[in-house]
PDB file of C-alpha atoms in Angstrom:
ATOM      1  CA  ALA A   1     130.644  78.684  43.182  1.00 51.00           C
ATOM      2  CA  GLY A   2     129.403  76.829  46.490  1.00 52.00           C
ATOM      3  CA  SER A   3     132.336  78.171  48.004  1.00 54.00           C
ATOM      4  CA  GLY A   4     131.304  81.972  46.806  1.00 54.00           C
ATOM      5  CA  ALA A   5     127.792  81.313  47.588  1.00 54.00           C
ATOM      6  CA  LEU A   6     128.968  80.439  51.144  1.00 54.00           C
ATOM      7  CA  ARG A   7     131.191  83.161  51.804  1.00 55.00           C
ATOM      8  CA  GLY A   8     127.870  85.842  50.908  1.00 53.00           C
ATOM      9  CA  ALA A   9     125.447  83.843  53.724  1.00 54.00           C
ATOM     10  CA  MET A  10     128.315  84.053  55.928  1.00 57.00           C
ATOM     11  CA  GLN A  11     128.753  87.875  55.906  1.00 60.00           C
ATOM     12  CA  ALA A  12     126.336  90.154  57.716  1.00 56.00           C
ATOM     13  CA  PRO A  13     125.055  93.218  55.942  1.00 57.00           C
ATOM     14  CA  LEU A  14     126.700  95.797  58.007  1.00 63.00           C
ATOM     15  CA  LEU A  15     124.105  97.998  59.603  1.00 60.00           C
ATOM     16  CA  PRO A  16     125.019 101.106  61.482  1.00 62.00           C
ATOM     17  CA  ALA A  17     124.429 100.285  65.394  1.00 63.00           C
ATOM     18  CA  ARG A  18     121.729 101.882  67.112  1.00 62.00           C
ATOM     19  CA  PRO A  19     123.431 104.354  69.883  1.00 62.00           C
ATOM     20  CA  GLN A  20     122.524 103.420  73.467  1.00 61.00           C
ATOM     21  CA  PRO A  21     121.467 105.892  75.424  1.00 59.00           C
ATOM     22  CA  VAL A  22     123.653 106.114  78.355  1.00 69.00           C
ATOM     23  CA  ALA A  23     121.983 105.591  81.841  1.00 69.00           C
ATOM     24  CA  THR A  24     122.758 104.681  85.343  1.00 70.00           C
ATOM     25  CA  TYR A  25     120.619 101.914  86.860  1.00 68.00           C
ATOM     26  CA  ASP A  26     118.848 102.034  90.494  1.00 71.00           C
ATOM     27  CA  LEU A  27     119.336  98.926  91.800  1.00 75.00           C
ATOM     28  CA  HIS A  28     115.889  99.456  93.943  1.00 77.00           C
ATOM     29  CA  THR A  29     113.557  99.802  91.724  1.00 76.00           C
ATOM     30  CA  GLY A  30     115.974  98.245  88.420  1.00 75.00           C
ATOM     31  CA  LEU A  31     115.104 101.278  85.960  1.00 76.00           C
ATOM     32  CA  ALA A  32     117.652 102.955  83.730  1.00 78.00           C
ATOM     33  CA  VAL A  33     117.845 106.810  84.331  1.00 77.00           C
ATOM     34  CA  PRO A  34     119.278 108.936  81.982  1.00 82.00           C
ATOM     35  CA  ARG A  35     122.571 110.321  83.188  1.00 82.00           C
ATOM     36  CA  VAL A  36     121.757 113.705  81.668  1.00 85.00           C
ATOM     37  CA  ALA A  37     119.310 113.536  83.805  1.00 81.00           C
ATOM     38  CA  VAL A  38     121.033 112.768  86.829  1.00 83.00           C
ATOM     39  CA  ALA A  39     123.123 115.102  85.848  1.00 86.00           C
ATOM     40  CA  MET A  40     120.418 117.994  86.155  1.00 84.00           C
ATOM     41  CA  VAL A  41     118.896 116.735  89.050  1.00 82.00           C
ATOM     42  CA  PHE A  42     122.502 117.716  90.878  1.00 88.00           C
ATOM     43  CA  LEU A  43     122.848 120.671  88.916  1.00 87.00           C
ATOM     44  CA  THR A  44     119.359 122.031  90.428  1.00 81.00           C
ATOM     45  CA  ILE A  45     119.671 120.913  93.728  1.00 81.00           C
ATOM     46  CA  PHE A  46     123.125 123.326  93.378  1.00 87.00           C
ATOM     47  CA  MET A  47     121.887 126.152  92.183  1.00 82.00           C
ATOM     48  CA  ASP A  48     118.942 126.404  94.714  1.00 78.00           C
ATOM     49  CA  THR A  49     121.022 125.500  97.428  1.00 80.00           C
ATOM     50  CA  LEU A  50     123.712 128.232  96.240  1.00 83.00           C
ATOM     51  CA  ALA A  51     120.833 130.523  95.749  1.00 77.00           C
ATOM     52  CA  SER A  52     119.407 129.902  98.872  1.00 75.00           C
ATOM     53  CA  THR A  53     122.684 130.084 101.032  1.00 81.00           C
ATOM     54  CA  ILE A  54     125.207 132.498  99.030  1.00 83.00           C
ATOM     55  CA  SER A  55     122.854 135.489 101.380  1.00 83.00           C
ATOM     56  CA  THR A  56     123.459 133.885 104.850  1.00 87.00           C
ATOM     57  CA  PRO A  57     126.865 135.364 105.670  1.00 91.00           C
ATOM     58  CA  ALA A  58     125.731 138.770 104.616  1.00 91.00           C
ATOM     59  CA  LEU A  59     121.779 138.859 106.377  1.00 93.00           C
ATOM     60  CA  PRO A  60     122.928 139.945 109.729  1.00 94.00           C
ATOM     61  CA  TYR A  61     124.743 143.199 108.027  1.00 95.00           C
ATOM     62  CA  TYR A  62     122.144 143.627 105.488  1.00 93.00           C
ATOM     63  CA  ALA A  63     119.087 143.483 108.523  1.00 95.00           C
ATOM     64  CA  ARG A  64     121.639 145.497 110.473  1.00 96.00           C
ATOM     65  CA  GLU A  65     121.047 148.424 107.738  1.00 95.00           C
ATOM     66  CA  PHE A  66     117.150 148.445 108.836  1.00 96.00           C
ATOM     67  CA  GLY A  67     117.980 148.777 112.977  1.00 95.00           C
ATOM     68  CA  ALA A  68     117.569 145.337 113.357  1.00 96.00           C
ATOM     69  CA  SER A  69     118.380 143.946 116.756  1.00 96.00           C
ATOM     70  CA  ASN A  70     120.201 140.369 117.268  1.00 96.00           C
ATOM     71  CA  ALA A  71     116.737 138.598 118.121  1.00 97.00           C
ATOM     72  CA  ALA A  72     115.227 140.302 114.957  1.00 97.00           C
ATOM     73  CA  ILE A  73     118.021 138.831 112.979  1.00 96.00           C
ATOM     74  CA  GLY A  74     117.621 135.569 114.811  1.00 96.00           C
ATOM     75  CA  TYR A  75     113.958 135.761 113.451  1.00 97.00           C
ATOM     76  CA  LEU A  76     114.992 136.590 109.699  1.00 95.00           C
ATOM     77  CA  PHE A  77     116.930 132.814 109.966  1.00 94.00           C
ATOM     78  CA  ALA A  78     113.505 131.528 112.258  1.00 96.00           C
ATOM     79  CA  ALA A  79     111.557 132.327 109.614  1.00 95.00           C
ATOM     80  CA  TRP A  80     113.279 130.584 106.273  1.00 92.00           C
ATOM     81  CA  SER A  81     113.228 127.517 108.542  1.00 91.00           C
ATOM     82  CA  PHE A  82     110.151 127.575 110.012  1.00 95.00           C
ATOM     83  CA  THR A  83     108.228 127.867 106.534  1.00 94.00           C
ATOM     84  CA  SER A  84     110.964 125.418 104.811  1.00 91.00           C
ATOM     85  CA  THR A  85     109.413 122.919 107.335  1.00 93.00           C
ATOM     86  CA  PHE A  86     106.234 123.863 107.249  1.00 93.00           C
ATOM     87  CA  CYS A  87     105.581 123.782 103.688  1.00 92.00           C
ATOM     88  CA  ALA A  88     107.976 120.877 102.418  1.00 92.00           C
ATOM     89  CA  PRO A  89     104.423 118.624 103.139  1.00 93.00           C
ATOM     90  CA  MET A  90     102.355 120.739 101.426  1.00 92.00           C
ATOM     91  CA  LEU A  91     104.793 121.134  98.553  1.00 91.00           C
ATOM     92  CA  GLY A  92     105.224 117.147  98.447  1.00 90.00           C
ATOM     93  CA  ARG A  93     101.031 116.580  98.245  1.00 93.00           C
ATOM     94  CA  LEU A  94     101.102 119.641  95.389  1.00 92.00           C
ATOM     95  CA  SER A  95     103.748 117.206  93.564  1.00 90.00           C
ATOM     96  CA  ASP A  96     101.931 114.425  93.568  1.00 91.00           C
ATOM     97  CA  ARG A  97      99.137 115.884  92.142  1.00 93.00           C
ATOM     98  CA  ILE A  98     100.416 118.058  89.215  1.00 93.00           C
ATOM     99  CA  GLY A  99     103.699 116.755  88.858  1.00 88.00           C
ATOM    100  CA  ARG A 100     107.564 116.398  90.467  1.00 85.00           C
ATOM    101  CA  LYS A 101     108.856 118.535  87.536  1.00 84.00           C
ATOM    102  CA  GLU A 102     106.172 121.428  87.653  1.00 89.00           C
ATOM    103  CA  VAL A 103     106.546 121.634  91.105  1.00 89.00           C
ATOM    104  CA  LEU A 104     110.507 121.860  91.124  1.00 85.00           C
ATOM    105  CA  LEU A 105     110.270 124.035  88.171  1.00 87.00           C
ATOM    106  CA  LEU A 106     107.721 126.435  90.527  1.00 89.00           C
ATOM    107  CA  SER A 107     109.849 126.555  93.272  1.00 88.00           C
ATOM    108  CA  LEU A 108     113.372 127.347  91.228  1.00 85.00           C
ATOM    109  CA  VAL A 109     111.046 130.433  89.788  1.00 90.00           C
ATOM    110  CA  GLY A 110     109.761 130.891  93.387  1.00 90.00           C
ATOM    111  CA  SER A 111     113.348 130.953  94.581  1.00 87.00           C
ATOM    112  CA  GLY A 112     114.596 133.363  92.706  1.00 88.00           C
ATOM    113  CA  VAL A 113     111.837 136.146  93.107  1.00 93.00           C
ATOM    114  CA  ALA A 114     112.003 135.551  96.716  1.00 92.00           C
ATOM    115  CA  ASN A 115     115.823 136.247  96.400  1.00 89.00           C
ATOM    116  CA  PHE A 116     115.450 139.478  94.186  1.00 93.00           C
ATOM    117  CA  GLY A 117     112.576 140.674  96.668  1.00 94.00           C
ATOM    118  CA  GLN A 118     114.948 140.234  99.720  1.00 93.00           C
ATOM    119  CA  ALA A 119     117.950 141.989  98.246  1.00 91.00           C
ATOM    120  CA  SER A 120     115.090 144.811  97.327  1.00 94.00           C
ATOM    121  CA  ALA A 121     114.205 144.682 100.312  1.00 95.00           C
ATOM    122  CA  THR A 122     112.878 148.537 101.977  1.00 95.00           C
ATOM    123  CA  SER A 123     112.522 147.296 105.302  1.00 96.00           C
ATOM    124  CA  TYR A 124     112.720 144.706 108.025  1.00 97.00           C
ATOM    125  CA  TRP A 125     109.293 143.547 107.790  1.00 97.00           C
ATOM    126  CA  VAL A 126     109.607 143.541 103.852  1.00 97.00           C
ATOM    127  CA  LEU A 127     112.987 141.273 104.313  1.00 96.00           C
ATOM    128  CA  PHE A 128     111.234 139.379 106.860  1.00 97.00           C
ATOM    129  CA  VAL A 129     108.320 138.743 104.797  1.00 97.00           C
ATOM    130  CA  TRP A 130     110.686 137.560 101.520  1.00 96.00           C
ATOM    131  CA  ARG A 131     112.931 135.458 104.043  1.00 94.00           C
ATOM    132  CA  ALA A 132     109.714 133.364 104.565  1.00 95.00           C
ATOM    133  CA  LEU A 133     108.831 133.482 101.066  1.00 93.00           C
ATOM    134  CA  SER A 134     112.599 131.738 100.364  1.00 90.00           C
ATOM    135  CA  GLY A 135     112.078 129.629 102.910  1.00 90.00           C
ATOM    136  CA  MET A 136     108.740 128.133 101.649  1.00 92.00           C
ATOM    137  CA  TRP A 137     110.001 127.683  97.881  1.00 88.00           C
ATOM    138  CA  ALA A 138     113.410 125.921  99.258  1.00 84.00           C
ATOM    139  CA  ALA A 139     111.234 123.203 100.991  1.00 84.00           C
ATOM    140  CA  VAL A 140     111.170 121.391  97.465  1.00 80.00           C
ATOM    141  CA  THR A 141     114.814 120.283  97.686  1.00 66.00           C
TER     142      THR A 141
END
């Protein structure tokens, strides 16, 4: 009788193991970041970069359709770079105020709208404005 009681006490009840979240550890902060969150950030940045740069090779030909000179084509590229540089600190402060996720989502929607605006431009100046707005939203990433 003694050995049976001992054997029962030694066996732990079999409970289902709690699934552990798969995480990446940040060595600087010591925080665990879920891998799905890291993957989503990479996917978001990839999609934003792709959307911002996919029209670059065709932009000079598109601007020529509106009678743009070489200098005017250069202004299209400069407008994107200027607004991206100028708006980065403002969007950074906005993200501190309302949250990074909200500003990131806002920038993705803004980039999408600006890209559709560039595609549907009816004149050089409309294209210029949409190009500048596209640069503004690209400042987040």
